[in-house]
mmCIF file of C-alpha atoms and ligand atoms in Angstrom:
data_model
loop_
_atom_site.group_PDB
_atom_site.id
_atom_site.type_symbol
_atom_site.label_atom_id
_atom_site.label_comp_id
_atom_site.label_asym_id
_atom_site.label_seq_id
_atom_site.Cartn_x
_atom_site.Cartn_y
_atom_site.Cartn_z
ATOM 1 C CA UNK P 11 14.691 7.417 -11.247
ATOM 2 C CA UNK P 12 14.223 9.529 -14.368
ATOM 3 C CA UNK P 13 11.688 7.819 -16.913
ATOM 4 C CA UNK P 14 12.729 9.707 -19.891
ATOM 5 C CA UNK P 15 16.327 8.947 -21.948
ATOM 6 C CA UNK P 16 18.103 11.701 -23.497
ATOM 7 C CA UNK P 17 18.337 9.910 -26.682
ATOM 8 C CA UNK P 18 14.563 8.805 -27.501
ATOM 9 C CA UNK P 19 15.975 6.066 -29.889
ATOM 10 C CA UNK P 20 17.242 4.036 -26.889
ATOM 11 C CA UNK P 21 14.998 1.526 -25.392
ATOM 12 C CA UNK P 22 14.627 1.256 -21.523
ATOM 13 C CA UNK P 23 13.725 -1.905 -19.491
ATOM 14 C CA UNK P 24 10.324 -1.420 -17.970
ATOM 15 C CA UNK P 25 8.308 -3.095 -15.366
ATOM 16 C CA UNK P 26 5.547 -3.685 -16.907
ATOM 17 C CA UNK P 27 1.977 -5.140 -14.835
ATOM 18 C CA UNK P 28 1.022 -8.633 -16.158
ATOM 19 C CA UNK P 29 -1.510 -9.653 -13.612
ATOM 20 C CA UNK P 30 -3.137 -8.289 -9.962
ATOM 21 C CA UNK P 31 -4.970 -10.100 -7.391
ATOM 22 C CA UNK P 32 -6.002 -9.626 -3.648
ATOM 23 C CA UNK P 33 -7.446 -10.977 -1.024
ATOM 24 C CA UNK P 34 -9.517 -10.199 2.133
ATOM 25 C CA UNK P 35 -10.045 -12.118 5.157
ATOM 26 C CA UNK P 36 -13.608 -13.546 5.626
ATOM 27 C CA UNK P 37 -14.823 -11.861 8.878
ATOM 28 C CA UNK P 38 -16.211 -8.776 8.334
ATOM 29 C CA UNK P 39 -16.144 -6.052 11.591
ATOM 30 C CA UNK P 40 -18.418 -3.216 11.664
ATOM 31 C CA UNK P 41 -18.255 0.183 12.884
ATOM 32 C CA UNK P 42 -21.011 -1.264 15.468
ATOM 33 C CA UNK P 43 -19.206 -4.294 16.391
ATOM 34 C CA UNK P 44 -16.662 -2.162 17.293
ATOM 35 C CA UNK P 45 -18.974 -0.052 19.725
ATOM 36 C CA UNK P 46 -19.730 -3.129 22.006
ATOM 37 C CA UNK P 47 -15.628 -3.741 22.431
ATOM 38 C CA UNK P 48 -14.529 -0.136 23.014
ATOM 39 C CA UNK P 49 -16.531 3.396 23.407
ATOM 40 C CA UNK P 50 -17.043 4.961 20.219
ATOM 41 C CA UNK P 51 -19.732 5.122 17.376
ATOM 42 C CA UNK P 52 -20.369 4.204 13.727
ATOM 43 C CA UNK P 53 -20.995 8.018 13.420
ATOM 44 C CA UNK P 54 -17.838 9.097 15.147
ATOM 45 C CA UNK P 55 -15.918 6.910 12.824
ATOM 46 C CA UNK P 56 -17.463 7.611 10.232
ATOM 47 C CA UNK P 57 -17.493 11.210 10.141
ATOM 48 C CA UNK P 58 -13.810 11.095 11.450
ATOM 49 C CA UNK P 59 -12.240 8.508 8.981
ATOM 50 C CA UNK P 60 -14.509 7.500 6.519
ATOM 51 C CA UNK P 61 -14.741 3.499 7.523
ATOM 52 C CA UNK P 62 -17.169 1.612 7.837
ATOM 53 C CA UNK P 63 -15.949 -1.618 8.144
ATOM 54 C CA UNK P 64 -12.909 -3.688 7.850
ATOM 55 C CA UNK P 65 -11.716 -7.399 7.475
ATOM 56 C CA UNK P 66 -10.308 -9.258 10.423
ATOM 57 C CA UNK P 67 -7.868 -12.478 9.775
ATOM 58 C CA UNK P 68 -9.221 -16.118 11.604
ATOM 59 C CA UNK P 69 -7.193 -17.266 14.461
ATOM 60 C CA UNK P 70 -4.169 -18.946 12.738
ATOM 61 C CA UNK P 71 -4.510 -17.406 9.718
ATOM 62 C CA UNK P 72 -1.336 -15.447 9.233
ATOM 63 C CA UNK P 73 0.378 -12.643 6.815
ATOM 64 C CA UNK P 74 1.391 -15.224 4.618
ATOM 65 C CA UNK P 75 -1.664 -17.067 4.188
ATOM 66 C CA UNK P 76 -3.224 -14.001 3.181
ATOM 67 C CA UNK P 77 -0.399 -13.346 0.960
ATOM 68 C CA UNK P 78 -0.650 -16.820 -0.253
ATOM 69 C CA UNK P 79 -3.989 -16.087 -1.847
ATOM 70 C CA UNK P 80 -3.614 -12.562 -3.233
ATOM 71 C CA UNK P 81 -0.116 -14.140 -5.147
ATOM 72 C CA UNK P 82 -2.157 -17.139 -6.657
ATOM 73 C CA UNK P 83 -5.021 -14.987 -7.738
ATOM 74 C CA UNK P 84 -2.626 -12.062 -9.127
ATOM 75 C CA UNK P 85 -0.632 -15.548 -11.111
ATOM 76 C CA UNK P 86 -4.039 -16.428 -12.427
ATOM 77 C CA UNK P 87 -4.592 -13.107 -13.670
ATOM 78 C CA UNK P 88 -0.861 -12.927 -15.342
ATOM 79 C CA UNK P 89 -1.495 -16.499 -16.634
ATOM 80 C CA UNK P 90 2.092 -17.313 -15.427
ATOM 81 C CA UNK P 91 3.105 -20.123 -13.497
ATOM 82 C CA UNK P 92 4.917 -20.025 -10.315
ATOM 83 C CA UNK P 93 8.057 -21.021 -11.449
ATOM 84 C CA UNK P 94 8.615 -18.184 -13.942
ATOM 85 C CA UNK P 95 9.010 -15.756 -10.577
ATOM 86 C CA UNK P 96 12.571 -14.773 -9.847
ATOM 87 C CA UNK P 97 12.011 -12.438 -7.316
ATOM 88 C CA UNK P 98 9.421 -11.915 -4.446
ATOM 89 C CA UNK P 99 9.003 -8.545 -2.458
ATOM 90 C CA UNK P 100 7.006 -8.934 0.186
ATOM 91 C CA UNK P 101 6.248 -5.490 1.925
ATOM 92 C CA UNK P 102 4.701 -5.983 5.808
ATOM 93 C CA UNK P 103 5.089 -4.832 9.655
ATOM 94 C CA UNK P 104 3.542 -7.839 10.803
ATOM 95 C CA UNK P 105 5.515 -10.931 9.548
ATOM 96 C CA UNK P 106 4.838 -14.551 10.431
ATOM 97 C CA UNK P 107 7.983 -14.340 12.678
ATOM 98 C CA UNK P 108 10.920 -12.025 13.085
ATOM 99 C CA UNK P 109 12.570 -14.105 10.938
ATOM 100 C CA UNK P 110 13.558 -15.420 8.363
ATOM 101 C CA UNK P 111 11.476 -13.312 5.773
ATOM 102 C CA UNK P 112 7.935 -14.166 5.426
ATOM 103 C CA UNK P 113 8.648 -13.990 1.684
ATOM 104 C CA UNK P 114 10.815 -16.726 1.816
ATOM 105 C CA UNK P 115 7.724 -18.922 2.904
ATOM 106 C CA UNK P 116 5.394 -17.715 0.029
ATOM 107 C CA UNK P 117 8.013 -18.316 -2.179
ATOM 108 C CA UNK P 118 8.613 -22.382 -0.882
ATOM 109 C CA UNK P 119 4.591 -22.726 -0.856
ATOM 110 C CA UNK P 120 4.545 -21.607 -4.363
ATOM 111 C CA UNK P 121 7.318 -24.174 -5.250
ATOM 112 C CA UNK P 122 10.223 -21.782 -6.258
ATOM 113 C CA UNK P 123 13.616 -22.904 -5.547
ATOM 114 C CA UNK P 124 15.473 -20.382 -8.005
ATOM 115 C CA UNK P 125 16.149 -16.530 -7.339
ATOM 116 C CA UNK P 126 15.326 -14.374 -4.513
ATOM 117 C CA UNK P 127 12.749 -13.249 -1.920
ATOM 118 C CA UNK P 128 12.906 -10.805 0.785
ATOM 119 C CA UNK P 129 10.617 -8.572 3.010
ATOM 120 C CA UNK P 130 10.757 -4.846 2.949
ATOM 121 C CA UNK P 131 9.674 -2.590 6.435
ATOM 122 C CA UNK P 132 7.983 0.993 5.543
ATOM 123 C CA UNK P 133 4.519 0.522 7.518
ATOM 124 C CA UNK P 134 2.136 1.625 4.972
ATOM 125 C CA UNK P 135 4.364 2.698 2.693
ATOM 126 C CA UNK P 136 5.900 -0.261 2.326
ATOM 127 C CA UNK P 137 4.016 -1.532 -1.326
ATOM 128 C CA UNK P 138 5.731 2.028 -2.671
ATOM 129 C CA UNK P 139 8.806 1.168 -1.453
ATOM 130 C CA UNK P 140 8.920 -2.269 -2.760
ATOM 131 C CA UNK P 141 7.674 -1.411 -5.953
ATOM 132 C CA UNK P 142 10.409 0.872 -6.187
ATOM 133 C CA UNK P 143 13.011 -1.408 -5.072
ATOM 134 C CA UNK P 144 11.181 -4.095 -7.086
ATOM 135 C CA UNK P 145 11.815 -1.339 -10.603
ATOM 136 C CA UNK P 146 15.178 -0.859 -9.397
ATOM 137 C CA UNK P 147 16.235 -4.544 -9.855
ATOM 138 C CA UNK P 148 13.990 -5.105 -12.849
ATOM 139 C CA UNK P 149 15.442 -2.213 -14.469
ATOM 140 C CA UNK P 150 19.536 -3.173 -13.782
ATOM 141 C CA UNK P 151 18.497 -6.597 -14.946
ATOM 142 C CA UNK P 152 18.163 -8.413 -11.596
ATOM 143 C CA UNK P 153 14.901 -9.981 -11.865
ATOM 144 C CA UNK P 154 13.013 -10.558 -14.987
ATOM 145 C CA UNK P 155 9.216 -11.411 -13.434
ATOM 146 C CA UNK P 156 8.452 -10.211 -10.077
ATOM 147 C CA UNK P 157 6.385 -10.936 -7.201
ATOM 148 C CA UNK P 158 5.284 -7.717 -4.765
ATOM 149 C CA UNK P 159 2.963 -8.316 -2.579
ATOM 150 C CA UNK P 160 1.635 -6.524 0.362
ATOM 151 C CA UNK P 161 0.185 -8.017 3.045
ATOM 152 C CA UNK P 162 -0.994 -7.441 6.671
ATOM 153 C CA UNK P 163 -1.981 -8.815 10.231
ATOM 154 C CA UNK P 164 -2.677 -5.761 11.852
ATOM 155 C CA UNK P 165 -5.349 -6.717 13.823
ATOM 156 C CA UNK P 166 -2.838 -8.837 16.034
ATOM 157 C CA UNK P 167 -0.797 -5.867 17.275
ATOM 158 C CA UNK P 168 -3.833 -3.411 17.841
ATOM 159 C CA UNK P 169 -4.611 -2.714 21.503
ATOM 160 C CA UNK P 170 -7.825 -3.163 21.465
ATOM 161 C CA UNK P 171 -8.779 -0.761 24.341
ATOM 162 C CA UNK P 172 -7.468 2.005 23.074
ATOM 163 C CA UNK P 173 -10.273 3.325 20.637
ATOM 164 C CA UNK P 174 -8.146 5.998 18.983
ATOM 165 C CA UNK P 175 -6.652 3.400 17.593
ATOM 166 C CA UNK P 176 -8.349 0.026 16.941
ATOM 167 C CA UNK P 177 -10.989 1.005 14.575
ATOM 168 C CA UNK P 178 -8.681 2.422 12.234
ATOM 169 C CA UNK P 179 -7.103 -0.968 10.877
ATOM 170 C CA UNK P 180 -8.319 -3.864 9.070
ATOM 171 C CA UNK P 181 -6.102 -7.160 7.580
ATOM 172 C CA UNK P 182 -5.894 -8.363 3.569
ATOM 173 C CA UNK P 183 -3.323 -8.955 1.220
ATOM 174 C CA UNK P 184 -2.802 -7.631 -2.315
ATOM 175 C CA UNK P 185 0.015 -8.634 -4.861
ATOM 176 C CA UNK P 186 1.347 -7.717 -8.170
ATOM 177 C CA UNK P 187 3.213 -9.541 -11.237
ATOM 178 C CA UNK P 188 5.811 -7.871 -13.379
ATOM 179 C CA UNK P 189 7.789 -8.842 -16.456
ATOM 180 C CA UNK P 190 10.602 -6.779 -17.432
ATOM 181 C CA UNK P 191 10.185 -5.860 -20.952
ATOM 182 C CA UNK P 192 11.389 -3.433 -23.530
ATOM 183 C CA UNK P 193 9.862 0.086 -23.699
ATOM 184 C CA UNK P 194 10.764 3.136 -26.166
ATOM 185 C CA UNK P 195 11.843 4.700 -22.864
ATOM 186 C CA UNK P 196 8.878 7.522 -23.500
ATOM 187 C CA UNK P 197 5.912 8.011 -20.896
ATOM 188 C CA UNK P 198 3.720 6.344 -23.780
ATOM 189 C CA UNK P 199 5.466 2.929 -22.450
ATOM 190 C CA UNK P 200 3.283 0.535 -20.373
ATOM 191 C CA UNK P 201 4.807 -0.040 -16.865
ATOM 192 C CA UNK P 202 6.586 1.995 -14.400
ATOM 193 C CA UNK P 203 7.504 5.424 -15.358
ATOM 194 C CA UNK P 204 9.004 7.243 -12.200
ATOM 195 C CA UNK P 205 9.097 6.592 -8.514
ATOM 196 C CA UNK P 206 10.494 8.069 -5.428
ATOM 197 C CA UNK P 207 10.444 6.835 -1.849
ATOM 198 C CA UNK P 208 10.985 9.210 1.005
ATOM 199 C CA UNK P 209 11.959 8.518 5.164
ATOM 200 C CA UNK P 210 12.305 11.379 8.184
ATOM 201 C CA UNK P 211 13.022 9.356 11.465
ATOM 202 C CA UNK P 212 12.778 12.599 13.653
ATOM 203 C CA UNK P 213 8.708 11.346 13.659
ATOM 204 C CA UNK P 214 9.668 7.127 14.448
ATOM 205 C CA UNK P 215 7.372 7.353 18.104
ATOM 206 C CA UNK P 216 4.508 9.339 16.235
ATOM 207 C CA UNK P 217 3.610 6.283 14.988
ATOM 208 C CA UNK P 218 4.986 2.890 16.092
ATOM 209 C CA UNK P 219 4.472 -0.086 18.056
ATOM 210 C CA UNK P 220 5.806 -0.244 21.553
ATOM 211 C CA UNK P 221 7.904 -3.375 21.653
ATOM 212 C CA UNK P 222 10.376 -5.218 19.673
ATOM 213 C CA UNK P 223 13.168 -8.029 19.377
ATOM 214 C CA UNK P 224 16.026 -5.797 20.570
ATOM 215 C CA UNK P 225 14.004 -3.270 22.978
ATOM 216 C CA UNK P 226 11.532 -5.383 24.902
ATOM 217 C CA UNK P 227 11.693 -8.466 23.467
ATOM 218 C CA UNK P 228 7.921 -8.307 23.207
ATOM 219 C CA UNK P 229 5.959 -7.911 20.184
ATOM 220 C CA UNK P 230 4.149 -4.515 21.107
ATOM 221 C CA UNK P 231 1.350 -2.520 20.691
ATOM 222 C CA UNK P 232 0.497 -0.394 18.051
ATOM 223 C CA UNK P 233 0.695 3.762 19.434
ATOM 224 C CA UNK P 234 -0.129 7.001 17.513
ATOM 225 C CA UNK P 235 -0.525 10.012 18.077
ATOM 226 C CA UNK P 236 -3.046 10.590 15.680
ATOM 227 C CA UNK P 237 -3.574 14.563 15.028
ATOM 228 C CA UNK P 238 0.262 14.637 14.512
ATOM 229 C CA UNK P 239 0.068 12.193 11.800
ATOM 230 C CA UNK P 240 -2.916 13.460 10.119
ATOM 231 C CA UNK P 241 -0.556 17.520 9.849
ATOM 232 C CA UNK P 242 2.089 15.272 8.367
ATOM 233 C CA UNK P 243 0.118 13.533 5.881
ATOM 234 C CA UNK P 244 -1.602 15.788 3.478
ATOM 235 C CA UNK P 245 1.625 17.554 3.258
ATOM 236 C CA UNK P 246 3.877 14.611 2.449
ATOM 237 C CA UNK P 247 1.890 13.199 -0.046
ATOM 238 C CA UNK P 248 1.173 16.467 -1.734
ATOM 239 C CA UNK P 249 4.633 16.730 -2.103
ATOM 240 C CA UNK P 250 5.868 13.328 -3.540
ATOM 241 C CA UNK P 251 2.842 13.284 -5.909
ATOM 242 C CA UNK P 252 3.977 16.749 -7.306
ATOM 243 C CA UNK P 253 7.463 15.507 -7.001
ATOM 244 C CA UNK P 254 6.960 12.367 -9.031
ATOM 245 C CA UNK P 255 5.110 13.921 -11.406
ATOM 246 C CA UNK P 256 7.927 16.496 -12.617
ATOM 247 C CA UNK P 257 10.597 13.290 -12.860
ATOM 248 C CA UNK P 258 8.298 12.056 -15.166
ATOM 249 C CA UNK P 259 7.086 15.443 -16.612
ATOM 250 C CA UNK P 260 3.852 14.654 -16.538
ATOM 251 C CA UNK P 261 1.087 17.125 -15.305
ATOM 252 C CA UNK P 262 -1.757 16.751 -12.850
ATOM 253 C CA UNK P 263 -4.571 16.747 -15.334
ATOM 254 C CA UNK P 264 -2.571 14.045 -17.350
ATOM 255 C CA UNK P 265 -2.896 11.148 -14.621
ATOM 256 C CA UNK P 266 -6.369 9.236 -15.613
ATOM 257 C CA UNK P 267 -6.162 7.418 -11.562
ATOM 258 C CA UNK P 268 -4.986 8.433 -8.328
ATOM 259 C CA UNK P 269 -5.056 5.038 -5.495
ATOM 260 C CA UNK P 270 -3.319 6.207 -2.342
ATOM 261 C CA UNK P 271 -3.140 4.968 0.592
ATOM 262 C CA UNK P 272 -6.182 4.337 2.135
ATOM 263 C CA UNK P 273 -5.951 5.643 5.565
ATOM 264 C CA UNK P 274 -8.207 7.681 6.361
ATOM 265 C CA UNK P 275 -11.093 9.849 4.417
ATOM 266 C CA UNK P 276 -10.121 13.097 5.650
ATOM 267 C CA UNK P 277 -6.451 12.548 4.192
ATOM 268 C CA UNK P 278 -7.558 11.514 1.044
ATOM 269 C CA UNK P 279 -9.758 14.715 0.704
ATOM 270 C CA UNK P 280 -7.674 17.309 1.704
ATOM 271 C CA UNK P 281 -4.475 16.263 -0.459
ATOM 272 C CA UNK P 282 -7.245 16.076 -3.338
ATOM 273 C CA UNK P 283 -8.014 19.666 -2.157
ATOM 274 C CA UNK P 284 -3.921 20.994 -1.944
ATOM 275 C CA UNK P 285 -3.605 19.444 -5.809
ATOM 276 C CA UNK P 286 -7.203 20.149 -7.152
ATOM 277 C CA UNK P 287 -7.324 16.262 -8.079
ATOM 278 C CA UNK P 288 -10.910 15.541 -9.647
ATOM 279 C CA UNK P 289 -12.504 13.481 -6.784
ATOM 280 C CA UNK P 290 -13.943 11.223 -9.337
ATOM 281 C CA UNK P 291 -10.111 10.255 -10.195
ATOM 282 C CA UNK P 292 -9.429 8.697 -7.097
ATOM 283 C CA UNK P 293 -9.990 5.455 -6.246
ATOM 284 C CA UNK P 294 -11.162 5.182 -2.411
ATOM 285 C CA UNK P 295 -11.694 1.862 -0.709
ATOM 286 C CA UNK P 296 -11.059 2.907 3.319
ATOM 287 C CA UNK P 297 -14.880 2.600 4.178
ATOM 288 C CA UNK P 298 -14.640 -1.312 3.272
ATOM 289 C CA UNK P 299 -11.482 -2.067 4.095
ATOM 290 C CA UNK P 300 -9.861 0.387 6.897
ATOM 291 C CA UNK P 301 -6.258 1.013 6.708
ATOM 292 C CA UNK P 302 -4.370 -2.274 6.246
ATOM 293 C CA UNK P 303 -0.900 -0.767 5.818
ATOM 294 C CA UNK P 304 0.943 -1.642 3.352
ATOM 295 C CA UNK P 305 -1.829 -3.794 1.924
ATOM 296 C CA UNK P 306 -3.911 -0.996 1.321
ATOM 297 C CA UNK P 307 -2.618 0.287 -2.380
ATOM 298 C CA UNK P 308 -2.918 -3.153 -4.106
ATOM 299 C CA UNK P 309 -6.533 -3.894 -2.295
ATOM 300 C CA UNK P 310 -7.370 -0.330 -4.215
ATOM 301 C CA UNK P 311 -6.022 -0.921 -7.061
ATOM 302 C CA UNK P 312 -7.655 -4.483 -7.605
ATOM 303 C CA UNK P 313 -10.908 -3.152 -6.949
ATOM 304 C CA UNK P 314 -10.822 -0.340 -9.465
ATOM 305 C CA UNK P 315 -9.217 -2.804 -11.921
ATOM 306 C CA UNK P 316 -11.746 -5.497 -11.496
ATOM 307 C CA UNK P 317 -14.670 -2.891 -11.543
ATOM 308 C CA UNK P 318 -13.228 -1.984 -15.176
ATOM 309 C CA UNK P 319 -12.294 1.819 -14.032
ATOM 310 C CA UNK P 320 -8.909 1.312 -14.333
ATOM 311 C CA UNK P 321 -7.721 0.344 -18.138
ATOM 312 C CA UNK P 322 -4.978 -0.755 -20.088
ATOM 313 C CA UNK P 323 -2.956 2.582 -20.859
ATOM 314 C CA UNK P 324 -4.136 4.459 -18.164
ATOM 315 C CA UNK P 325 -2.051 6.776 -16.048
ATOM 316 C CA UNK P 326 -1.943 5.679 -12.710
ATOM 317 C CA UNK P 327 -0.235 7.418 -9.895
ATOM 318 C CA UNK P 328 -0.077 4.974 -6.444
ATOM 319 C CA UNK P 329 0.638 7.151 -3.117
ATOM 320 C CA UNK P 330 1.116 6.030 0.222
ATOM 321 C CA UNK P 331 2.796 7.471 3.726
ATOM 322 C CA UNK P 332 3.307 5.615 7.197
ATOM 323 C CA UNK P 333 5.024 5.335 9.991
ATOM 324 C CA UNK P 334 9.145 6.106 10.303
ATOM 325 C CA UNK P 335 7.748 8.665 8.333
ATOM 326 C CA UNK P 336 8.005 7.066 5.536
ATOM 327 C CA UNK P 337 6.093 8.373 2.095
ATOM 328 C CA UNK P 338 6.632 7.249 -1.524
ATOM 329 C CA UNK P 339 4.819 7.693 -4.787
ATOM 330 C CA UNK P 340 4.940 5.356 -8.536
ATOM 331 C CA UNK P 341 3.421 6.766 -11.319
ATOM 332 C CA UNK P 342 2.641 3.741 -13.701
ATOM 333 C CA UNK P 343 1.353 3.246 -17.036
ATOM 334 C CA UNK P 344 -1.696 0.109 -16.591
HETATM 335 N N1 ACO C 403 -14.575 7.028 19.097
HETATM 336 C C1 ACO C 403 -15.015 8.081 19.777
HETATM 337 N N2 ACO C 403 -14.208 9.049 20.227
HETATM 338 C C2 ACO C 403 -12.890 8.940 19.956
HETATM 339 C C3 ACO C 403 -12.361 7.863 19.250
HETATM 340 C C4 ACO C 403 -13.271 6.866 18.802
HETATM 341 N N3 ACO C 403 -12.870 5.790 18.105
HETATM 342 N N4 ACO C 403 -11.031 8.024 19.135
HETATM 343 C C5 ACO C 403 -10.716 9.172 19.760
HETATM 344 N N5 ACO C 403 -11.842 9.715 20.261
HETATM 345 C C6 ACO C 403 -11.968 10.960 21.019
HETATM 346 C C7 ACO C 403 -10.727 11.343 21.751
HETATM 347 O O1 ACO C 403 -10.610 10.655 22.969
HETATM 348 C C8 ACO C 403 -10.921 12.810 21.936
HETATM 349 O O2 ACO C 403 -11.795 13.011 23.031
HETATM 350 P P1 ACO C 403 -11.556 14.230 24.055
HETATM 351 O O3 ACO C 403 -11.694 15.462 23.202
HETATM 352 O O4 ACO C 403 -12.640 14.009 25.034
HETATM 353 O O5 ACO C 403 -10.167 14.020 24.584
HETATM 354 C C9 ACO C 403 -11.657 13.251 20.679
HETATM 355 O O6 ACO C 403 -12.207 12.041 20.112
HETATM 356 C C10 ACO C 403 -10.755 13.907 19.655
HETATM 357 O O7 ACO C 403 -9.573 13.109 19.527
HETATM 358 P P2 ACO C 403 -8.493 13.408 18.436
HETATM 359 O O8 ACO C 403 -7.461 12.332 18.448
HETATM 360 O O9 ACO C 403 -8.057 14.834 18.523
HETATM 361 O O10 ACO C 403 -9.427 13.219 17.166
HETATM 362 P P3 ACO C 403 -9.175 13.603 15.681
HETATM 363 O O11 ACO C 403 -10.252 14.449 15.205
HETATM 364 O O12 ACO C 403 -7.771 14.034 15.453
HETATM 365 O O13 ACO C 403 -9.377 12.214 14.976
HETATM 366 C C11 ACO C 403 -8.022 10.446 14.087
HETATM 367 C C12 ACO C 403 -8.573 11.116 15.330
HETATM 368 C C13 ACO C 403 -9.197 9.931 13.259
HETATM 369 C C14 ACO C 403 -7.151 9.290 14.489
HETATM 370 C C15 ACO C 403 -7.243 11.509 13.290
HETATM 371 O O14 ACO C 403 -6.301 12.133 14.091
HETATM 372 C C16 ACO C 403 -6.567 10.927 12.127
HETATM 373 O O15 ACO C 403 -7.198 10.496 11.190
HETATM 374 N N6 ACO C 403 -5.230 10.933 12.119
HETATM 375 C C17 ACO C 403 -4.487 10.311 11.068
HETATM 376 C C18 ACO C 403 -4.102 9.007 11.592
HETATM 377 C C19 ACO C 403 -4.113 7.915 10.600
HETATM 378 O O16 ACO C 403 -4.832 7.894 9.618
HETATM 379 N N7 ACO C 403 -3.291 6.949 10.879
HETATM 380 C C20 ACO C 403 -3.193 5.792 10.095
HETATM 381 C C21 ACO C 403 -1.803 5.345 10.036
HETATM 382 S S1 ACO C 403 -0.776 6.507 9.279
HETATM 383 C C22 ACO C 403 -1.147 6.493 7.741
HETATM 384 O O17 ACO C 403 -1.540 5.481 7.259
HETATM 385 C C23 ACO C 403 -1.027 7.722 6.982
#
């Protein structure tokens, strides 16, 4: 997706942010809860990953409940009503049920009986991915006001004896409105600018979970093999942020907010390293929350928004890579 026109007179349909909101389960798990379930240490994972603690849904609370709360509270924050949504994106690996679409549920408990809603599958890059797709609709003249949401269970397909593993994950919801609207199609324009979502399957069993409809007929456990991931990452994400960048020729020093995927510290330091991002730029929320997938970049994102870093104007580039591999970047105007 190119941001700029050729002719700078035309104007471009952008999707432009009206409102954010998220939400986090009540039950908070510490590094040192964890240590009386499986062997390990606040100061292994802390030193190893950055968290310290993560959010854990209640028996019976599901994806969508979570995803429930982060929509209303992103609505509120619009000032929209529900009705004025035309399409929902819900991006998750743990749905309420295989299917139909867990989006189609938030979308009757919200009371919408017009346009469309659909789940998108990209692990934790799966808010990229639907905020791409979500653009690409917005911008053909699908959709007009848009719902994307991410939103995670992953506590409910963690083996929880395996402590490579478990302590890495936590559960919340985060969700998005958009409004198509008229820009001057110039990177001065509020609302997505350039994205670009990326996939190599040759690394699908470096990180997956180890059942399925089709295979096992079981829902699975989530594997990784963890040092393999971590060589991928820094490298992927370096690349798509440089990548996404030059579609929208912007430069480095240009982008006033980096919130990536929050997977693990480590990651987040040594792409900052690769692409001499100011550390100050980027917004980091793993040490309350743990990875929760593709719940991770909205959580960010609301906190930085909320705490009045991020601004209306700002440059803001959102990264994120997970399992398939998958990896994506959107660079966004606030
Ligand atoms: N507590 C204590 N010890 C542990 C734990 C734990 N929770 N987990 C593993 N260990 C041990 C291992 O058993 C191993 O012990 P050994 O040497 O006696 O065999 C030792 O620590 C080293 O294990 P490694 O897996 O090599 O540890 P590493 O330093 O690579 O750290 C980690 C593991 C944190 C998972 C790291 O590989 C990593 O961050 N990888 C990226 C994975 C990731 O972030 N995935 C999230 C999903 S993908 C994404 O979102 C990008």
């Amino acid at each position: 997706m190119n941001a700029k026109n050729s002719d700078s007179h035309m104007t471009t349909r952008r999707a432009v942010i009206k409102g954010i909101g998220s939400y986090l389960p009540e039950r908070v798990m510490t590094n040192d809860d964890l240590a009386k379930i499986v062997d390990t240490s606040d100061e292994w994972i802390r030193e190893r990953t950055g968290i310290v603690q993560r959010h854990i849904a209640a028996d019976g609370e599901t994806t969508s409940d979570l995803a429930m709360h982060a929509a209303q509270r992103a609505l509120a924050d619009a000032g929209m009503q529900a009705n004025e949504i035309d399409l929902i994106i819900l991006a998750t690996s743990t749905p309420d049920n295989t299917f139909p679409a867990t989006a189609t549920a938030i979308q009757a408990r919200l009371g919408i009986t017009h346009g469309a809603a659909f789940d998108i599958q990209a692990v934790c890059s799966g808010f990229i991915f639907a905020l791409n797709t979500a653009n690409s609709l917005m911008i053909t003249g699908q959709a007009d006001n848009v719902l994307v949401i991410g939103a995670e269970t992953f506590s409910r397909i963690l083996d929880w004896e395996d402590r490579g593993t478990c302590v890495l994950f936590g559960d919340g919801a985060g969700a998005l409105v958009l409004s198509a609207e008229e820009g001057s199609g110039e990177n001065s324009d509020r609302g997505i600018l350039a994205g670009k979502v990326r996939s190599d399957g040759r690394h699908y069993d470096k990180l997956y979970v180890d059942g399925g409809v089709s295979s096992t007929q079981t829902v699975g456990k989530l594997r990784m093999q963890g040092p393999e991931v971590f060589k991928h990452a820094v490298k992927n994400i370096s690349s798509i942020i440089s990548e996404t960048a030059e579609i929208a020729g912007i430069t480095m020093d240009e982008v006033d907010w980096f919130v990536p995927h929050q997977a693990n510290k480590r990651i987040l330091d040594g792409t900052a390293r690769k692409l001499k991002l100011a550390p100050e730029k980027i917004v980091i929320t793993v040490d309350k929350h743990g990875n929760t997938s593709a719940a991770s970049v909205p959580l960010a994102l609301d906190v930085a928004v909320k705490d009045g870093r991020i601004k209306k104007n700002d440059l803001v580039l959102l990264e994120a890579m997970g399992g398939g591999f998958t990896w994506g970047a959107v660079l966004l105007r606030w």
